[in-house]
Coordinates of C-alpha atoms in Angstrom, one line a residue:
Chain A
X1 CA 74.3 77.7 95.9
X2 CA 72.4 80.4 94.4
X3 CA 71.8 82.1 97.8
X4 CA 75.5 82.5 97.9
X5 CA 75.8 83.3 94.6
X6 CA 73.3 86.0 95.3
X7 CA 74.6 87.1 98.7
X8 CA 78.3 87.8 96.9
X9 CA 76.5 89.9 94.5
X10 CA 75.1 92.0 96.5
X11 CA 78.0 91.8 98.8
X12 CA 79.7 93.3 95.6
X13 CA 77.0 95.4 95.2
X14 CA 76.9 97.5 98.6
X15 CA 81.0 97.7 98.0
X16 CA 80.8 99.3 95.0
X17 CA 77.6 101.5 95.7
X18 CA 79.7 102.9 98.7
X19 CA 76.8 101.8 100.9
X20 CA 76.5 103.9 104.2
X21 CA 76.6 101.2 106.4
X22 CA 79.4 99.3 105.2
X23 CA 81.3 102.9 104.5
X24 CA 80.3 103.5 108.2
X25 CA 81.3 100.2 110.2
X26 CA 84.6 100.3 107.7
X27 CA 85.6 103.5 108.9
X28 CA 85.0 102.8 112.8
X29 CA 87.2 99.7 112.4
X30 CA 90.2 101.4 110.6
X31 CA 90.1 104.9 113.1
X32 CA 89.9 102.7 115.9
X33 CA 92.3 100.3 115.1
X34 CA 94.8 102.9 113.7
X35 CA 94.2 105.1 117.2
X36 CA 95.4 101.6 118.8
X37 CA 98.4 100.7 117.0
X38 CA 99.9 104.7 117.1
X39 CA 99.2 104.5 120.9
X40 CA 100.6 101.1 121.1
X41 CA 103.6 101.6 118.8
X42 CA 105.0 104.7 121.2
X43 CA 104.4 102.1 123.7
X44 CA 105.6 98.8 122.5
X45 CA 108.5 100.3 120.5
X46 CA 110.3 101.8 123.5
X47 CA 109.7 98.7 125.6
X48 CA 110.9 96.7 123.0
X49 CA 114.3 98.7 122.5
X50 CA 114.8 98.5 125.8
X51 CA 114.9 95.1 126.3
X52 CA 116.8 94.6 123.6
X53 CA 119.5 96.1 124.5
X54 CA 119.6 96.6 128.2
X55 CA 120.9 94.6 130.8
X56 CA 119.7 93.6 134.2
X57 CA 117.8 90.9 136.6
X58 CA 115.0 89.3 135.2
X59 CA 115.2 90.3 131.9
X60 CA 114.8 87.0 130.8
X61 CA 111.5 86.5 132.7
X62 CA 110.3 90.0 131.6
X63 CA 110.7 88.8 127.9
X64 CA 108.8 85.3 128.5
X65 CA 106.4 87.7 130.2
X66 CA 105.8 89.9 126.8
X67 CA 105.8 86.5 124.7
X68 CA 103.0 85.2 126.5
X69 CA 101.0 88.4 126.1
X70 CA 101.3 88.1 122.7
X71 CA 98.7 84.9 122.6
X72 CA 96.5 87.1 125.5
X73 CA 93.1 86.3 124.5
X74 CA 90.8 89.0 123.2
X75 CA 88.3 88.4 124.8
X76 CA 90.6 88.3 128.8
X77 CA 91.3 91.6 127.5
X78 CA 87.5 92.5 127.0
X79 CA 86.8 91.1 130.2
X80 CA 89.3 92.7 132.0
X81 CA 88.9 96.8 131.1
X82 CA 85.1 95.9 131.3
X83 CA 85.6 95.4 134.4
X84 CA 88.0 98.6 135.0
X85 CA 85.4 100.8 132.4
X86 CA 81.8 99.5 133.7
X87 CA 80.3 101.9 136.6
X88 CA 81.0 99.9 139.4
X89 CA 84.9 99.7 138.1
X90 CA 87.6 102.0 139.2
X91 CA 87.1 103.9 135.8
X92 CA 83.6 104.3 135.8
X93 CA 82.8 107.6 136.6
X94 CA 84.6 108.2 133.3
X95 CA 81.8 106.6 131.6
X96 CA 84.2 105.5 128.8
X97 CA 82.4 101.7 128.7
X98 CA 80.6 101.4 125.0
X99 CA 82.9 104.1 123.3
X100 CA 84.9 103.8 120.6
X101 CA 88.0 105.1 123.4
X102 CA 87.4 102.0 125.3
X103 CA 87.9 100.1 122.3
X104 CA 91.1 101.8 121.6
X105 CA 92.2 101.1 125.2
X106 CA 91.5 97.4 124.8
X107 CA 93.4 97.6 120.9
X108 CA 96.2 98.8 122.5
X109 CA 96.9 96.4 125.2
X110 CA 96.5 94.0 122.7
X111 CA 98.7 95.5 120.0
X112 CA 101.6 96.7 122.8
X113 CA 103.0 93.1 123.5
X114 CA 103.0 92.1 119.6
X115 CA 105.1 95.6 118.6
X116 CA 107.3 95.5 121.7
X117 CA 108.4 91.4 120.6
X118 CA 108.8 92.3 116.8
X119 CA 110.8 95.2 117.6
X120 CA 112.8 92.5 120.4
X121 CA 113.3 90.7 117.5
X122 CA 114.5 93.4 115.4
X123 CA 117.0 94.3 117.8
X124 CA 118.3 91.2 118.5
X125 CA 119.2 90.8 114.9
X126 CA 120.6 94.5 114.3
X127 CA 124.2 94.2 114.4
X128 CA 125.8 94.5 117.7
X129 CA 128.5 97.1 117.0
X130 CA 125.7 100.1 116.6
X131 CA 125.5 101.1 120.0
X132 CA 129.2 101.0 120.2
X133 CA 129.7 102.5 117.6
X134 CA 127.5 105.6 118.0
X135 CA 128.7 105.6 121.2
X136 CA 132.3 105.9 119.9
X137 CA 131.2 108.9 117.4
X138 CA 130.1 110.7 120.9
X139 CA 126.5 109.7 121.2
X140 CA 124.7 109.0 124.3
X141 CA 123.2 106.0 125.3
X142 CA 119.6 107.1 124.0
X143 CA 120.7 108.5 120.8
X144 CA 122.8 105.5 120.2
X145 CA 119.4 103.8 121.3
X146 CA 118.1 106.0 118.5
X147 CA 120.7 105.6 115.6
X148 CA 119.7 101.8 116.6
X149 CA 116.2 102.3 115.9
X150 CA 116.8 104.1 112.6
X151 CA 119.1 101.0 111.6
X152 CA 116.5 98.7 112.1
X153 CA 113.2 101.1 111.0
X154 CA 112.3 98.1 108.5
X155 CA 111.7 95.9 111.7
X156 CA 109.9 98.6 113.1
X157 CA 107.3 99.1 110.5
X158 CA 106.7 95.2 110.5
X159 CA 106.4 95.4 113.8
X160 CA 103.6 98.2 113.6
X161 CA 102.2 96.4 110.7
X162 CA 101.6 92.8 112.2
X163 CA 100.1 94.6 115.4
X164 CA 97.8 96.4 113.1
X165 CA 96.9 93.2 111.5
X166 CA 95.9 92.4 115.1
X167 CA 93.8 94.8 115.9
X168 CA 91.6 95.4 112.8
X169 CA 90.5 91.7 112.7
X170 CA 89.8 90.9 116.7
X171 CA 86.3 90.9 117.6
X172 CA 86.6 90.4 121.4
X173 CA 87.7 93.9 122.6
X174 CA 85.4 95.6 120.0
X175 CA 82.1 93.3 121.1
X176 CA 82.7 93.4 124.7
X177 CA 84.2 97.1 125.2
X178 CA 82.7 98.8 122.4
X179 CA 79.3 96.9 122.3
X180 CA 78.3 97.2 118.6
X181 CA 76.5 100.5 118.4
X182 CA 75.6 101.5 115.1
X183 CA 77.2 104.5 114.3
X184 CA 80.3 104.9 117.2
X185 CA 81.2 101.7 118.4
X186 CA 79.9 99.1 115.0
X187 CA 83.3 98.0 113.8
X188 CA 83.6 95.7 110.5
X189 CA 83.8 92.3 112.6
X190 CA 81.0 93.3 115.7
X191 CA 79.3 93.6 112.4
X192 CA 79.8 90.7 110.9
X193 CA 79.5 88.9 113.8
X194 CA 76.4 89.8 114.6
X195 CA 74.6 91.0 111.4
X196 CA 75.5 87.5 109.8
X197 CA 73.6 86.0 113.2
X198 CA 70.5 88.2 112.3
X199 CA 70.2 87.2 108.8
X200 CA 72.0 89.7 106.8
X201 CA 74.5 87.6 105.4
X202 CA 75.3 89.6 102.1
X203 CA 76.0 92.9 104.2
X204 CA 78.7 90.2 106.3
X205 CA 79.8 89.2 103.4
X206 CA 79.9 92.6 101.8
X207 CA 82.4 93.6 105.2
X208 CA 83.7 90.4 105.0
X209 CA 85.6 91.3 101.5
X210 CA 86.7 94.4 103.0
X211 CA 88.3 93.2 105.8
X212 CA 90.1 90.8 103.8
X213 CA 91.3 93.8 101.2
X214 CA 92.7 95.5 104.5
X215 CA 94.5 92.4 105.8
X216 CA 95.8 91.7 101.8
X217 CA 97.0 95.3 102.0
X218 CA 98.7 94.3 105.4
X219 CA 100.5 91.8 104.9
X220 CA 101.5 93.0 101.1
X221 CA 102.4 96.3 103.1
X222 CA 104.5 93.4 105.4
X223 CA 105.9 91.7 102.8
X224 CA 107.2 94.7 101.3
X225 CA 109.1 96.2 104.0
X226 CA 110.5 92.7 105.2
X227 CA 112.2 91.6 102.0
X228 CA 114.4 95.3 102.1
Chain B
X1 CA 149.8 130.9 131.5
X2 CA 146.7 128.5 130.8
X3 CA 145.8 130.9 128.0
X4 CA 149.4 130.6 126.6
X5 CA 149.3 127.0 126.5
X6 CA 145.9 127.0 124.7
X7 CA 147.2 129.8 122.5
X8 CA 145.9 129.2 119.0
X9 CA 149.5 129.1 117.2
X10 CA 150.7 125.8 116.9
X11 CA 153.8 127.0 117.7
X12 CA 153.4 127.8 120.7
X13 CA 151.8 124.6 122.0
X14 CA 154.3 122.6 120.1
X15 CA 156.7 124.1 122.6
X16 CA 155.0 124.4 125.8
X17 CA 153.3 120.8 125.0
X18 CA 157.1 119.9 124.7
X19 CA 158.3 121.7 127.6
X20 CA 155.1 121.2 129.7
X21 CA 154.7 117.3 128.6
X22 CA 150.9 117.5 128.7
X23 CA 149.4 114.9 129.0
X24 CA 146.3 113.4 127.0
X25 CA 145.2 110.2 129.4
X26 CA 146.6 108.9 132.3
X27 CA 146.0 105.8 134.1
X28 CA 146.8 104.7 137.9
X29 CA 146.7 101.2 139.2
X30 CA 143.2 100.4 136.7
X31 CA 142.0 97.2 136.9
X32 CA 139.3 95.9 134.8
X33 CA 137.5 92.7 135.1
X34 CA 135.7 91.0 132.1
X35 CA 134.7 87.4 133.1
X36 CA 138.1 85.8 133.2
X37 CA 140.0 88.1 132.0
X38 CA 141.6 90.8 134.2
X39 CA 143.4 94.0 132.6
X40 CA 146.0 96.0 134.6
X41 CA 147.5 99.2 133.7
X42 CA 149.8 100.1 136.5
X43 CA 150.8 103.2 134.9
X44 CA 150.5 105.1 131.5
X45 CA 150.6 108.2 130.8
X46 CA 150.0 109.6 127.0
X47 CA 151.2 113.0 126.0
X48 CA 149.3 115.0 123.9
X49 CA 150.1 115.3 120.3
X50 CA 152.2 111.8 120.4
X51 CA 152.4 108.2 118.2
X52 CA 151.9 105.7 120.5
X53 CA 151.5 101.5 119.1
X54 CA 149.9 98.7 121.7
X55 CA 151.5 95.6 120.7
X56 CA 150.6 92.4 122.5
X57 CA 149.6 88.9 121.6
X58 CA 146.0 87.8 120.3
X59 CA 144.2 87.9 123.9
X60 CA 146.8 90.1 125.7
X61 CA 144.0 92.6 126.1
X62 CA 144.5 95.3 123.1
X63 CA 140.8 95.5 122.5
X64 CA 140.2 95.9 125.9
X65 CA 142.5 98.7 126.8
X66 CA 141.2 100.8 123.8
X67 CA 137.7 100.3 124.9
X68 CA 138.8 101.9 128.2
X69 CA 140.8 104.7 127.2
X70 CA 137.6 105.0 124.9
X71 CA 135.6 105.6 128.3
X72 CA 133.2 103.1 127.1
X73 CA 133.8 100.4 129.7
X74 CA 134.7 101.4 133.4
X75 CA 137.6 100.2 135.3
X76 CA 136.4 98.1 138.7
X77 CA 139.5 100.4 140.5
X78 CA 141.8 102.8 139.7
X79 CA 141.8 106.4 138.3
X80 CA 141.4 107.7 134.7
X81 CA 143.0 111.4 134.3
X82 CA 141.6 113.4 130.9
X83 CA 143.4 116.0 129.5
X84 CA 144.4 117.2 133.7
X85 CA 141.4 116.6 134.9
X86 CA 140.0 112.8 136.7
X87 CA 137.7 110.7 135.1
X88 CA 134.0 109.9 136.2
X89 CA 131.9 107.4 135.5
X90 CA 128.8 109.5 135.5
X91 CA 126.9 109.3 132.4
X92 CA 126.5 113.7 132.5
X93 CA 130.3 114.3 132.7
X94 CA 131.5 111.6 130.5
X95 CA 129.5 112.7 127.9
X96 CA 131.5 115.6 126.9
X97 CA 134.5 113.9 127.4
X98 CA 133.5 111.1 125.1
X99 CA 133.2 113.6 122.2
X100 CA 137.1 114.2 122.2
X101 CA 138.0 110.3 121.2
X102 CA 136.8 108.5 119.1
X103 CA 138.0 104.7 119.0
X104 CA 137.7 103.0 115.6
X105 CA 136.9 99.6 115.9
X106 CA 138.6 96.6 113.8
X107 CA 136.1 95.5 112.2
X108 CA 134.3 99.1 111.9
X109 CA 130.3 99.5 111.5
X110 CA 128.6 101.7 108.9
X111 CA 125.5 103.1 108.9
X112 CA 122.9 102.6 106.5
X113 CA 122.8 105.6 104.2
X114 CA 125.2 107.7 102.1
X115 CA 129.2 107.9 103.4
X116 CA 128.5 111.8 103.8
X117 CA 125.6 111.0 106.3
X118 CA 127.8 108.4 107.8
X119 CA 130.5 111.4 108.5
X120 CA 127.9 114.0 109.5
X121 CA 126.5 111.6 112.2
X122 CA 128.9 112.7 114.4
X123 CA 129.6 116.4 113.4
X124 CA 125.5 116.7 113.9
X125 CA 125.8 115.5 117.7
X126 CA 128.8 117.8 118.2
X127 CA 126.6 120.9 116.8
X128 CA 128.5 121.2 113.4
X129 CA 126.3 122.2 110.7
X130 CA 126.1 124.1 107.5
X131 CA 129.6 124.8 105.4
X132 CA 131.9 124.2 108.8
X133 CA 130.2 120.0 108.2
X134 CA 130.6 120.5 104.7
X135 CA 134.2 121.6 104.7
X136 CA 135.7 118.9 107.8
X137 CA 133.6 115.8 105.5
X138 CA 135.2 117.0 102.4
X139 CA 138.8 117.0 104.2
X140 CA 138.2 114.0 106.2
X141 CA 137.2 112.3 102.7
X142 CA 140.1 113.8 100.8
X143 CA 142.9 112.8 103.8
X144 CA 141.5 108.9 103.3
X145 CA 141.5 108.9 99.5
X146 CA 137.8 109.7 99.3
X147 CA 136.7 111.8 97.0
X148 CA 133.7 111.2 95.1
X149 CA 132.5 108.8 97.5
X150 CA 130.6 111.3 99.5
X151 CA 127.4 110.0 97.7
X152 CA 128.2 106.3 97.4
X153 CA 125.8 104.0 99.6
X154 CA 127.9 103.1 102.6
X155 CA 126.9 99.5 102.7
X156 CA 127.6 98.3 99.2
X157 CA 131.0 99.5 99.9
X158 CA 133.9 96.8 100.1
X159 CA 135.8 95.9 102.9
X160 CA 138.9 98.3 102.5
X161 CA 136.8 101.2 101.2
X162 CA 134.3 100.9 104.3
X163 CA 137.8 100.8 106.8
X164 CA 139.0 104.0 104.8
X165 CA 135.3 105.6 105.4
X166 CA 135.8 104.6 109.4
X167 CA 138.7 106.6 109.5
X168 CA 137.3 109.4 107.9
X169 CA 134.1 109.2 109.8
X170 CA 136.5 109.0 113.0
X171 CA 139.2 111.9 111.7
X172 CA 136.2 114.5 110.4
X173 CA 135.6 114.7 114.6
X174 CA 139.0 115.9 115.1
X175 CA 139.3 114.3 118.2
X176 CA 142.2 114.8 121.3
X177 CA 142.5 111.1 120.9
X178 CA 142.4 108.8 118.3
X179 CA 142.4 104.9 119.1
X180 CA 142.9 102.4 116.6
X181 CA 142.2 98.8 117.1
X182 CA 144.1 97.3 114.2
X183 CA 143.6 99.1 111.5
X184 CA 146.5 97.5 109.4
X185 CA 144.8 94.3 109.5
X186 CA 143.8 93.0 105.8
X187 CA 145.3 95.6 103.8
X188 CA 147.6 94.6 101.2
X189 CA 151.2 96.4 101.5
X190 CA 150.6 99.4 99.4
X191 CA 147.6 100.2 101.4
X192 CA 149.1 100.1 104.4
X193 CA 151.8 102.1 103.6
X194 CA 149.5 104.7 102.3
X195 CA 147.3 104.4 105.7
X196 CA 150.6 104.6 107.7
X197 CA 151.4 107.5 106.1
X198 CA 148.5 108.7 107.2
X199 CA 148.5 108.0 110.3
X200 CA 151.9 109.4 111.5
X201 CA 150.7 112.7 110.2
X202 CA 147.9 113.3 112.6
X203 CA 150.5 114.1 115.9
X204 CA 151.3 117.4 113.9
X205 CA 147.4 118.3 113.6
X206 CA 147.5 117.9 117.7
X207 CA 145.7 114.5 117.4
X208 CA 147.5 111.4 120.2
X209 CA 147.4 108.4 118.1
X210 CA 147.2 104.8 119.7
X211 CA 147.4 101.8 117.4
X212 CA 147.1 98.7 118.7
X213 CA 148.9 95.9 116.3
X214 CA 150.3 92.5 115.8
X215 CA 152.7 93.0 112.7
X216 CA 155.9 93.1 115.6
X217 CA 157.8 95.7 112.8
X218 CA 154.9 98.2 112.7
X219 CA 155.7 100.1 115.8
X220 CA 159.6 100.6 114.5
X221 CA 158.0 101.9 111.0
X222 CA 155.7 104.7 112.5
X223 CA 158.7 106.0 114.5
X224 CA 156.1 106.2 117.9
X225 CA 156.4 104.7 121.2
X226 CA 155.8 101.5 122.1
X227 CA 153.4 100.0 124.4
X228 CA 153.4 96.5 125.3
X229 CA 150.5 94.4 127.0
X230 CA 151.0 90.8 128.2
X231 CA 148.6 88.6 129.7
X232 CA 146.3 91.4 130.3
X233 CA 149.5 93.5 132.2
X234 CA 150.8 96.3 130.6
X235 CA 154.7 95.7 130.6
X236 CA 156.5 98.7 129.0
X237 CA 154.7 102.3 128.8
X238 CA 155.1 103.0 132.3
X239 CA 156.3 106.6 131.3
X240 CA 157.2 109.2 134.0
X241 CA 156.5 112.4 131.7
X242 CA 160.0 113.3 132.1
X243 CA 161.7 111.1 129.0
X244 CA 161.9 112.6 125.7
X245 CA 159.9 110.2 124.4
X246 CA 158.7 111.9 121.1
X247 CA 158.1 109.9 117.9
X248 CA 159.9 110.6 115.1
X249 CA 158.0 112.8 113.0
X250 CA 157.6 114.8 115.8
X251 CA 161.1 115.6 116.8
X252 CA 161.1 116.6 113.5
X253 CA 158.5 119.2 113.4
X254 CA 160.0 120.7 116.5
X255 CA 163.6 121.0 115.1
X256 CA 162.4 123.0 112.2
X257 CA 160.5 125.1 115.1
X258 CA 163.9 125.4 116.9

C-alpha cells in the first residue's frame, strides 16, 4: 500500500513541478495526435459526407467496409506502414520509420474510419430536405453538400472529438512506428508502457493522470457539443 | 426587338409579353419515372408573368411535377424549354438556370441560424451583398408580414411563422418562377386569405406563379389558370400560346395600361 501511496505522490509531484520528461512525452502525444486527427478530419469528413448522401453500387458494402475499420487493430496498422516505412519497404528511402511523421501517418489511418462513420451518422440523421432545399435556393450540389455540413457541425466536432480520443490513447502505432525515442517519438503511453516495465512506476503513473485529464477533457469536450 | 422585349419599363413587357405570349417553361411529351409511379406531361406551356394552380388528387403527381419544373429531378424523355431556350441536364448549365426558380416545398426546411441569414443564403450564392441584400430581405420580410423577425432564431419559430419565412426566403430571390407545393395547407382562413393575397400579386412583379392545391375552390379564388393532373397525366393545361388565358388580376393591370 504505501508504495502506491508513495508512487501517487510523486506521480503528483512530477505533475505539478512541470517535470521535463512528463512536460516532454505529454507534448509529443498531443502534437502528434492533434497532426493526426486534422489530417484525418479533411479526410474522414469528406468521405463521410459523401456516403451519406450519395448514391450508387456498392455503397452499402463500402460503408460495412468503413465500419469494420473502425475496430482495425493498432497494432495491424503498426504492422502494416512498418512494413511500407522500414528500408526495405516501398517508402524507405524516405527514412520516415521512427519519426514522429510516421506516427502521424499511422494516427491517421486510424482516426479516418472513426471521423468518416460519425460524420455517416451525422448525416443520416440531418434532416432530409437540406440538400433539396439548398438546392431549391440555387445551390450546387457541393454547396448544398456544404450548407449540409454546417447543419450538422455539432456531429462534426463529435466526430473529430471521438477520433481524437483514439488517437491520443493507442499505443500500437506510437510503439511500433514511432519506437519510443526520448525526445521525438516518446509519447505519453510508449511511455507508460515501457517506463512502468522498467520500474518507474510513479513517472507512469505521473503520465498516467495526465492522459486521463486529456481523455476527461475529451469526452466533457464530447458531451458538450452532443447534448446542443 | 430582343432589346425591346427586355426593355426595363414594365410597360412595355406587359405588352409585348401579352402580344408575344412568352413563355416561362415548356414541356413536350416528359415522362418521368419514380418507382411505380409514372408522370406525363404531354404538353404545358407557362407564360411568363401568369397565375397558374395544379390541382389533382393526393398521389396524382403535384409534388412531382414541381420538382421537375424545379429542374431538380430529370425527366427519363421528353424536352424541357426555359425561358426560349431547351433544357439540359448537365450540372454546368443547369446551374444558372436553377437560380431563376425557386420551388418552396410543403413542409419547408429552415436553417439553423437567424431568419435574416436564412434569406441571405440564397442572395449570397447569387452574388448579392451589402445594402442591395439588405434592402430585397427587408422587402421580402415586410411582403410576408415579417418585420422584426429578421433577428428571431429560425428554428424556435412556429409552424405558420416558419411557412411565412419560406416564402420570404423564396420571394427575396425574385425568381422567373415561383412553384408552390401547397402552401395553403394548415393555415386557418384569415391566413390564407392574407397569403392569397399575396400571392396573386407577384404576376404584376413579372414573377409565374404555380400553386399546386387540393382545396377544389382555390384555383376559382386566385382568378389563375387551371392545371389539372390525374393519375400522374396532366389532363387540362395543354395550352397552345394562342388563348388569352390571363388570370384575373392580370387582365386588369393591362386594361389600365390600355
Amino acid at each position: 500500500m504505501g508504495y502506491l501511496t508513495d508512487s501517487l505522490l510523486t506521480a503528483i509531484e512530477l505533475i505539478i513541478g512541470f517535470d521535463v520528461e512528463v512536460r516532454m512525452t505529454a507534448w509529443t502525444s498531443l502534437y502528434t495526435s492533434s497532426c493526426a486527427i486534422v489530417l484525418a478530419s479533411l479526410l474522414g469528413v469528406p468521405i463521410g459526407l459523401w456516403l451519406g448522401i450519395s448514391l450508387f453500387r456498392g455503397r452499402r458494402l463500402l460503408i460495412t467496409l468503413l465500419n469494420t475499420l473502425m475496430a482495425l487493430p493498432t497494432v495491424v496498422v503498426g504492422l502494416l506502414l512498418f512494413g511500407l516505412f522500414s528500408r526495405q519497404g516501398p517508402l524507405g528511402s524516405f527514412g520516415l520509420l521512427f519519426t514522429p511523421m510516421a506516427m502521424i501517418a499511422g494516427q491517421m489511418v486510424l482516426a479516418t474510419p472513426i471521423v468518416a462513420n460519425y460524420v455517416l451518422a451525422a448525416v443520416a440523421g440531418a434532416d432530409d430536405r437540406i440538400i433539396n432545399t439548398a438546392l431549391t435556393l440555387g445551390a450546387t450540389r457541393l454547396q448544398a453538400a456544404l450548407q449540409l455540413l454546417r447543419e450538422i457541425r455539432f456531429g462534426v466536432m463529435a466526430a473529430v472529438i471521438a477520433g481524437f480520443g483514439r488517437v491520443i490513447a493507442e499505443v500500437g502505432v506510437a510503439m511500433m512506428l514511432g519506437g519510443n525515442i526520448r525526445g521525438t517519438t516518446r509519447t505519453m503511453t510508449t511511455a507508460i508502457a515501457l517506463e512502468t516495465s522498467k520500474g518507474e512506476f510513479a513517472f507512469g503513473l505521473a503520465l498516467g493522470l495526465v492522459l486521463l485529464g486529456v481523455a476527461l477533457l475529451v469526452n466533457l469536450g464530447l458531451n458538450q457539443v452532443q447534448q446542443r | 426587338m430582343f432589346a425591346a422585349i427586355r426593355a426595363p419599363s414594365r410597360r412595355k413587357e406587359l405588352f409585348f409579353g401579352v402580344c408575344l405570349m412568352a413563355t416561362v417553361m415548356e414541356m413536350h411529351n416528359v415522362q418521368l419515372h419514380r418507382g411505380a409511379f409514372c408522370l406525363r406531361v404531354k404538353q404545358l406551356s407557362l407564360a411568363s408573368g401568369y397565375l397558374y394552380a395544379l390541382e389533382g388528387e393526393n398521389g396524382a403527381g403535384k409534388s412531382t411535377l414541381l420538382q421537375l419544373l424545379a429542374l431538380l429531378q430529370p425527366p427519363q424523355c421528353g424536352s424541357l424549354i426555359f425561358d426560349g431556350l431547351p433544357v439540359s441536364f448537365m450540372p454546368s448549365s443547369l446551374q444558372g438556370l436553377r437560380r431563376q426558380i425557386t420551388l418552396l416545398e410543403q413542409n419547408p426546411y429552415l436553417f439553423s441560424g437567424s431568419v435574416r441569414q436564412n434569406l441571405a443564403f440564397g442572395l449570397k450564392l447569387r452574388g448579392v451583398h451589402g445594402s442591395e441584400q439588405r434592402q430585397r430581405i427587408a422587402d421580402a420580410l415586410a411582403a410576408c408580414g415579417l418585420q422584426g423577425f429578421a433577428h428571431r432564431p429560425a428554428r424556435e419559430l412556429s409552424g405558420g411563422e416558419s411557412r411565412r419565412v419560406a416564402l420570404a426566403r423564396a420571394l427575396a430571390l425574385q425568381p422567373k418562377l415561383l412553384l408552390l407545393d401547397e402552401p395553403t395547407a394548415n393555415l386557418d382562413a384569415g391566413q390564407v386569405a392574407g397569403l392569397e393575397r399575396l400571392l396573386v400579386s407577384l404576376p404584376q412583379q413579372g414573377i409565374t406563379v404555380v400553386i399546386a392545391t387540393h382545396d377544389a375552390r382555390q384555383p376559382e379564388r386566385l382568378g389563375g389558370e387551371t392545371i389539372t393532373l390525374s393519375n400522374g397525366e396532366l389532363k387540362t393545361g395543354i395550352f397552345d400560346g394562342k388563348r388569352d388565358y390571363r388570370p384575373l388580376n392580370q387582365i386588369r393591370s393591362c386594361s389600365q395600361l390600355l
